PDB file of C-alpha atoms in Angstrom:
ATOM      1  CA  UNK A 697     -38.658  18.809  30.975  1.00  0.00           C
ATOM      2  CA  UNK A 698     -38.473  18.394  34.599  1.00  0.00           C
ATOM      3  CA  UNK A 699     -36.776  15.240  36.768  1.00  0.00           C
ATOM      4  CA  UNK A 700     -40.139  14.348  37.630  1.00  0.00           C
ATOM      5  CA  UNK A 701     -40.847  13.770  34.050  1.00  0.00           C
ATOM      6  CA  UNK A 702     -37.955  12.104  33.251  1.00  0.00           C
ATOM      7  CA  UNK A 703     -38.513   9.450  35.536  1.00  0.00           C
ATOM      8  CA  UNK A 704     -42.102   9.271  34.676  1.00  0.00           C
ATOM      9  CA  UNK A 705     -41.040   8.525  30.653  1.00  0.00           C
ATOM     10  CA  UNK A 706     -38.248   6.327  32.371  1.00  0.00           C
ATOM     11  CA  UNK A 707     -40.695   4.380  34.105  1.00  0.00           C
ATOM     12  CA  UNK A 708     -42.808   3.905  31.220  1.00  0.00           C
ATOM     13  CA  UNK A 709     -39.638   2.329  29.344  1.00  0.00           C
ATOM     14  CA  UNK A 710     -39.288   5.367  27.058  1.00  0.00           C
ATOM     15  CA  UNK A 711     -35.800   6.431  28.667  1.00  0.00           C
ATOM     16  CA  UNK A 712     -33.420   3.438  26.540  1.00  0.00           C
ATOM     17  CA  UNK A 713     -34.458   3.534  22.687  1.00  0.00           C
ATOM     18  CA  UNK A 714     -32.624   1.270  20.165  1.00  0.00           C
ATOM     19  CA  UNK A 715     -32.722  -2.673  19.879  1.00  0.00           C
ATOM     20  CA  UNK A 716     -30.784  -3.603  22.565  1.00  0.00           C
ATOM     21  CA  UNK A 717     -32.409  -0.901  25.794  1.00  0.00           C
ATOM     22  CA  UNK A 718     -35.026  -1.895  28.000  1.00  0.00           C
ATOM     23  CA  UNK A 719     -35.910  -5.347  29.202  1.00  0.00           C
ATOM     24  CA  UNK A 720     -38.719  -5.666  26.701  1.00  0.00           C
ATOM     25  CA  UNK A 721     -36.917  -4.457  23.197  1.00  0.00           C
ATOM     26  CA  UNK A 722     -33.659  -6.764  24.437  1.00  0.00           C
ATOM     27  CA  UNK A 723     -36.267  -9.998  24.327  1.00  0.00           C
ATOM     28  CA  UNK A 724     -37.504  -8.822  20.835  1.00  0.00           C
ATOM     29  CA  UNK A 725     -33.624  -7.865  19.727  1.00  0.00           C
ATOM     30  CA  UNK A 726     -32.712 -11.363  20.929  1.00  0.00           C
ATOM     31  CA  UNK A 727     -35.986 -13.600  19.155  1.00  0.00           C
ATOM     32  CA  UNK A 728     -34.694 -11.614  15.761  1.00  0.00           C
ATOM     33  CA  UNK A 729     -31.477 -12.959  16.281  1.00  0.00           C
ATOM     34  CA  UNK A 730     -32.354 -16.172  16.769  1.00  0.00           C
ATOM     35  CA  UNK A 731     -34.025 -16.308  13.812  1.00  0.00           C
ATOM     36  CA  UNK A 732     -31.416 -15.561  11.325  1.00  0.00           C
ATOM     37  CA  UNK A 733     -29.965 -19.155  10.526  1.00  0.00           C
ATOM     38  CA  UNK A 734     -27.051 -18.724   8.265  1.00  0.00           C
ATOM     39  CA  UNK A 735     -26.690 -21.354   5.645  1.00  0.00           C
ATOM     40  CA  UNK A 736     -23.951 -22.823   2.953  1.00  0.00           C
ATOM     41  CA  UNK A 737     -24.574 -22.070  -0.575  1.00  0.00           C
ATOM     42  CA  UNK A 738     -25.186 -25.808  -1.066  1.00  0.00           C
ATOM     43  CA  UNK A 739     -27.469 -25.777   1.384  1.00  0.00           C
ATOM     44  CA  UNK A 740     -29.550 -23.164   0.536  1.00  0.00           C
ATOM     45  CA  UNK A 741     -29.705 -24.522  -3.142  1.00  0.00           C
ATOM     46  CA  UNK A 742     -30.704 -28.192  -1.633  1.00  0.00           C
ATOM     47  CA  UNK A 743     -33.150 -26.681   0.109  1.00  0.00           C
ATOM     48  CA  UNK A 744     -34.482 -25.072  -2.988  1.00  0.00           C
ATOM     49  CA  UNK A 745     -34.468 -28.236  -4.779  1.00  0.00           C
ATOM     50  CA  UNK A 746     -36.713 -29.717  -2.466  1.00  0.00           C
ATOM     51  CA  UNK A 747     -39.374 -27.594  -3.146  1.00  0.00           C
ATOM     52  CA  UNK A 748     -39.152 -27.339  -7.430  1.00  0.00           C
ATOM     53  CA  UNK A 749     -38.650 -29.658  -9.841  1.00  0.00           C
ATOM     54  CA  UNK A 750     -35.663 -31.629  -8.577  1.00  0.00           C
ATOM     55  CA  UNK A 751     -37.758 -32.661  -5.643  1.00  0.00           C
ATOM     56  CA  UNK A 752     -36.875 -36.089  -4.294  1.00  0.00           C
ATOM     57  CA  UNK A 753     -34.020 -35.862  -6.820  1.00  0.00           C
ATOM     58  CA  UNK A 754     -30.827 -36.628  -4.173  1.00  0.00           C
ATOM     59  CA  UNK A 755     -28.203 -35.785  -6.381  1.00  0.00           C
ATOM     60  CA  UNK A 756     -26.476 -32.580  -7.149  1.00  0.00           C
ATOM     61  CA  UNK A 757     -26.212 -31.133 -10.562  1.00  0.00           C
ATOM     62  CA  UNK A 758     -23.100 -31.590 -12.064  1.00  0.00           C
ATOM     63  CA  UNK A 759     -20.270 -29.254 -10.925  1.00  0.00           C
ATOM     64  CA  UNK A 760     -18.728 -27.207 -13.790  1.00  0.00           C
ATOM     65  CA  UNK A 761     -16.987 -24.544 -12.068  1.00  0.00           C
ATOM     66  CA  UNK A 762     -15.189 -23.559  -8.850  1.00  0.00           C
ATOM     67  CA  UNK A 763     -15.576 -20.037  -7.716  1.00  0.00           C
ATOM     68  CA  UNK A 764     -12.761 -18.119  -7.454  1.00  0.00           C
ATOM     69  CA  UNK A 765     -11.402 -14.503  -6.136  1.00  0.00           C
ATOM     70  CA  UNK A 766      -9.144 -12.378  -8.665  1.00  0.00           C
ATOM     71  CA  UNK A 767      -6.786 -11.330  -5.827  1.00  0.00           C
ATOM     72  CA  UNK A 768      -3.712  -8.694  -7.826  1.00  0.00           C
ATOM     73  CA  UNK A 769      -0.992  -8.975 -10.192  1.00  0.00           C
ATOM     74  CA  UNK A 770       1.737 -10.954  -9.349  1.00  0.00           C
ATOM     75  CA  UNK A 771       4.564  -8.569  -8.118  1.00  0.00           C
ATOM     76  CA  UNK A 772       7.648  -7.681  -6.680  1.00  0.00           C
ATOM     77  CA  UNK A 773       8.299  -4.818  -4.140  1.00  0.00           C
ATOM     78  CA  UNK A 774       8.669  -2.105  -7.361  1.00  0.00           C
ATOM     79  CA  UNK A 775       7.338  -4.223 -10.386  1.00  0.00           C
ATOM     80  CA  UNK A 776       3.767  -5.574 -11.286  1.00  0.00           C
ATOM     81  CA  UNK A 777       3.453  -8.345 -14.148  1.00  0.00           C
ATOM     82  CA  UNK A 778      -0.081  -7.199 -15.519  1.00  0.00           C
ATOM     83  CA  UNK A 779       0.339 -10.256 -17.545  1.00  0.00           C
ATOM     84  CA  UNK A 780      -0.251 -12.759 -14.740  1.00  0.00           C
ATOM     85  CA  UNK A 781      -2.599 -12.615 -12.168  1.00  0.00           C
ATOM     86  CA  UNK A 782      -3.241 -14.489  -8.878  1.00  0.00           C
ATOM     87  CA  UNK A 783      -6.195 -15.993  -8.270  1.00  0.00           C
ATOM     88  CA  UNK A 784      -7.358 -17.850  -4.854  1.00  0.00           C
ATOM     89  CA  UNK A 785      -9.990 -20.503  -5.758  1.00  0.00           C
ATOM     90  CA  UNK A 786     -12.221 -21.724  -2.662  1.00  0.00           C
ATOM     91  CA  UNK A 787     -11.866 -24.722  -1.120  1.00  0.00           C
ATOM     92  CA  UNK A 788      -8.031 -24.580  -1.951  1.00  0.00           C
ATOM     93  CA  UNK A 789      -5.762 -24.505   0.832  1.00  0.00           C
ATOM     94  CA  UNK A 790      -2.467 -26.044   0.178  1.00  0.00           C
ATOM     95  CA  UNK A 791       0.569 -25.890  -2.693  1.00  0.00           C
ATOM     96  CA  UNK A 792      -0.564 -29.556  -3.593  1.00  0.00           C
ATOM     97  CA  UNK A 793      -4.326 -28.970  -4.034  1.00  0.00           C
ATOM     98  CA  UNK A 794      -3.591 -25.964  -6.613  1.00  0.00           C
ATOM     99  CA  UNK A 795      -1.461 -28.636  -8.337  1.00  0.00           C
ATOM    100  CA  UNK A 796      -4.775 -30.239  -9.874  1.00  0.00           C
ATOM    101  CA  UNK A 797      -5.419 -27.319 -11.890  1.00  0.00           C
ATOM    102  CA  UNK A 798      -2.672 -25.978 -13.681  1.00  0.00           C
ATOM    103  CA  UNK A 799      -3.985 -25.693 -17.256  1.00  0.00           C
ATOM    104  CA  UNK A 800      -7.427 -25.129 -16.425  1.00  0.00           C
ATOM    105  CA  UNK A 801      -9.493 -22.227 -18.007  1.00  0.00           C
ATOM    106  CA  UNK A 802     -10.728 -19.413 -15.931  1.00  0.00           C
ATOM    107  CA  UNK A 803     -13.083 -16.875 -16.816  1.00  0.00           C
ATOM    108  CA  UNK A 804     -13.615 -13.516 -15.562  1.00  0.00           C
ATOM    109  CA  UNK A 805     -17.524 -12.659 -16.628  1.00  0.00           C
ATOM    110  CA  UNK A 806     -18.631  -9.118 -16.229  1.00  0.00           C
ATOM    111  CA  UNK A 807     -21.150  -6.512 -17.865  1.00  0.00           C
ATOM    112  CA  UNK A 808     -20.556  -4.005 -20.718  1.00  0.00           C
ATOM    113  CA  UNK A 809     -21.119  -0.778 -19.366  1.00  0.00           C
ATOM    114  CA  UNK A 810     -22.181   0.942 -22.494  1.00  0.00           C
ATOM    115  CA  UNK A 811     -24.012  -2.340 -24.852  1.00  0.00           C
ATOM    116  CA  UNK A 812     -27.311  -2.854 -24.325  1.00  0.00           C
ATOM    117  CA  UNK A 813     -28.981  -5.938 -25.348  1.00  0.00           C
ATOM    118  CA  UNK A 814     -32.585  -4.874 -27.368  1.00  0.00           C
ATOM    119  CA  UNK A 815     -34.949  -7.103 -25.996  1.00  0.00           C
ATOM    120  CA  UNK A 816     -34.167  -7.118 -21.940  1.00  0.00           C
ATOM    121  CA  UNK A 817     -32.782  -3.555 -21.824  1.00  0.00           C
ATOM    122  CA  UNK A 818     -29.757  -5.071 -19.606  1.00  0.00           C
ATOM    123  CA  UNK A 819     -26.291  -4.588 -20.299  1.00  0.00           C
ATOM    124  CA  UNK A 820     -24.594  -7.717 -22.249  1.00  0.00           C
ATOM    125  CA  UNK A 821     -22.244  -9.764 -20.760  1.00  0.00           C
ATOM    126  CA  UNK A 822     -18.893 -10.288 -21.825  1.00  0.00           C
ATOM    127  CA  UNK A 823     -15.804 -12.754 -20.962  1.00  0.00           C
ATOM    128  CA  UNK A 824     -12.252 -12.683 -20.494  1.00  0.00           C
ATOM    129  CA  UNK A 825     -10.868 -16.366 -20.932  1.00  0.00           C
ATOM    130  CA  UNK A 826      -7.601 -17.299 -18.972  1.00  0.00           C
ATOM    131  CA  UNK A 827      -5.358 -20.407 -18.363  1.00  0.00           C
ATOM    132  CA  UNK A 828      -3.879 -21.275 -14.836  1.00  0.00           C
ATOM    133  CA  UNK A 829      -0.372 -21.675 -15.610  1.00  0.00           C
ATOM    134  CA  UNK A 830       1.379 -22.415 -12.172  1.00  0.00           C
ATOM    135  CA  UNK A 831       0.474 -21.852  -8.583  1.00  0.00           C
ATOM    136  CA  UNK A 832       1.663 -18.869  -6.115  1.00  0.00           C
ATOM    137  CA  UNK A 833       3.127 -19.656  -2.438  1.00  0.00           C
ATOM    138  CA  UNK A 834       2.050 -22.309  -0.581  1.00  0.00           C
ATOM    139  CA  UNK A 835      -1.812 -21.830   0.405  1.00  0.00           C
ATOM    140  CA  UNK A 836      -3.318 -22.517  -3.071  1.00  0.00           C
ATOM    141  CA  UNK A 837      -3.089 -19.409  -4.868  1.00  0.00           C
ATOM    142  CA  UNK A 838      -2.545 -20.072  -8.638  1.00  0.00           C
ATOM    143  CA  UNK A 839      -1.226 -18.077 -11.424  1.00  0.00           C
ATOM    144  CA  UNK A 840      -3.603 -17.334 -14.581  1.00  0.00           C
ATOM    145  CA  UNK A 841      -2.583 -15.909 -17.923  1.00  0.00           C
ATOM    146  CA  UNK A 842      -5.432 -13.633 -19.354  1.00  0.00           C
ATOM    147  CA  UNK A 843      -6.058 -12.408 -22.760  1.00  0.00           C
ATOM    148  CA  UNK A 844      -6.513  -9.785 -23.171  1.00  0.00           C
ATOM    149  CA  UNK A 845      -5.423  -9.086 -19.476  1.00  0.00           C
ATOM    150  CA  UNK A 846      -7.625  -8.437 -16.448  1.00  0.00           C
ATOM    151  CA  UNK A 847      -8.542  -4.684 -15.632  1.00  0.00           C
ATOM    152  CA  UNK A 848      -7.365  -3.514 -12.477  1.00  0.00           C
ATOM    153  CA  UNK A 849     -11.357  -2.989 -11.966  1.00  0.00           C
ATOM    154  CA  UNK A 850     -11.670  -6.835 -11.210  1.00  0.00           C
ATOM    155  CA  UNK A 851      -9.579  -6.960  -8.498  1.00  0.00           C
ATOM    156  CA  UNK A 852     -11.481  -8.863  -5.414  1.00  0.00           C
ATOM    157  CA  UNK A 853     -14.293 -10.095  -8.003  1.00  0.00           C
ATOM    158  CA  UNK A 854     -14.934 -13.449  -8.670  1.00  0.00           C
ATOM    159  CA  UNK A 855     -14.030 -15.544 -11.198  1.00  0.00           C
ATOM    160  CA  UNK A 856     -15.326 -18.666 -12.568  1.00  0.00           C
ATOM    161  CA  UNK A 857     -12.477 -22.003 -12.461  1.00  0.00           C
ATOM    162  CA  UNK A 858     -13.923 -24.555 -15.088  1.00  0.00           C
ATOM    163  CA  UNK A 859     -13.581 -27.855 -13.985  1.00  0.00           C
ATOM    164  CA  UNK A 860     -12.164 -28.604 -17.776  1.00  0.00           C
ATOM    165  CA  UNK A 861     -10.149 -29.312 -19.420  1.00  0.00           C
ATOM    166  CA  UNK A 862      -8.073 -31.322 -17.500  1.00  0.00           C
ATOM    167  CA  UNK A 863      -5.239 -33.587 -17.377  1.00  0.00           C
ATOM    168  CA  UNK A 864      -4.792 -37.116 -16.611  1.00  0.00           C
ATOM    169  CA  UNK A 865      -2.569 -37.396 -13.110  1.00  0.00           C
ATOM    170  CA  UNK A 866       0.178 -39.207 -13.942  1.00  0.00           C
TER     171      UNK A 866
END
């Protein structure tokens, strides 16, 4: 190709490709973005309601779990205590806060990898219970006794806090 045709295609906005190059596909790149509005999962899931049957319902459905991350073992520099593992539950950001749950169940829900269930054809789903038995640090991380414990597998997966049982503050 000669210069002459370069700067012909150039001219012609063919010389920048991509999202972002040329005046024109930086406007389009830019409209895109401003369309992307990034919600909270309680307010996508009000928004749903508003459409379905809870509409003009202004309540939210009773909570019965907090979400939670499986984070490692609890460990020293050489040891890991399989038996205990630490957990950060959202919304939790102090020693205090994690105080409220010691004692609640936790349960770590995955899928079987080999049992199918007959009629859907997916893989069943199967739980490992746990018990928060005291917290970790000082930024809400809580220690939860498994049983059978958790695979290494479920490290960074989430976990499901149960908002029960619980007791009485004192």
């Amino acid at each position: 190709m000669s210069s002459a045709e370069q700067k012909k295609d150039a001219s012609k906005g063919k010389g920048k490709g991509g999202p972002k190059g040329g005046r024109k596909g930086r406007e389009q790149y830019i409209r895109k973005r401003q369309k992307l509005n990034f919600k909270t999962q309680t307010e996508s899931r009000r928004e749903a309601r508003s459409k379905g049957p809870w509409k003009g319902v202004f309540r939210d459905p009773v909570k019965l779990y907090l979400r939670g991350v499986m984070m490692g073992y609890r460990r020293s520099r050489l040891n890991q205590h399989f038996n205990r593992s630490l957990i950060k539950i959202e919304d939790v950001k102090s020693k205090e806060d994690a105080k409220y749950y010691l004692g609640h169940k936790v349960l770590y829900i995955y899928r079987a990898v080999s049992k199918k269930d007959p009629r859907t054809g997916k893989s069943v789903l199967r739980v490992i219970p746990g018990k928060i038995t005291s917290t970790h640090g000082n930024n809400g991380t809580v220690r939860v006794r498994f049983s059978p414990n958790l695979p290494t597998r479920a490290f960074g997966k989430r976990v499901r806090v149960m908002m029960w049982p619980h007791r009485a503050p004192n």
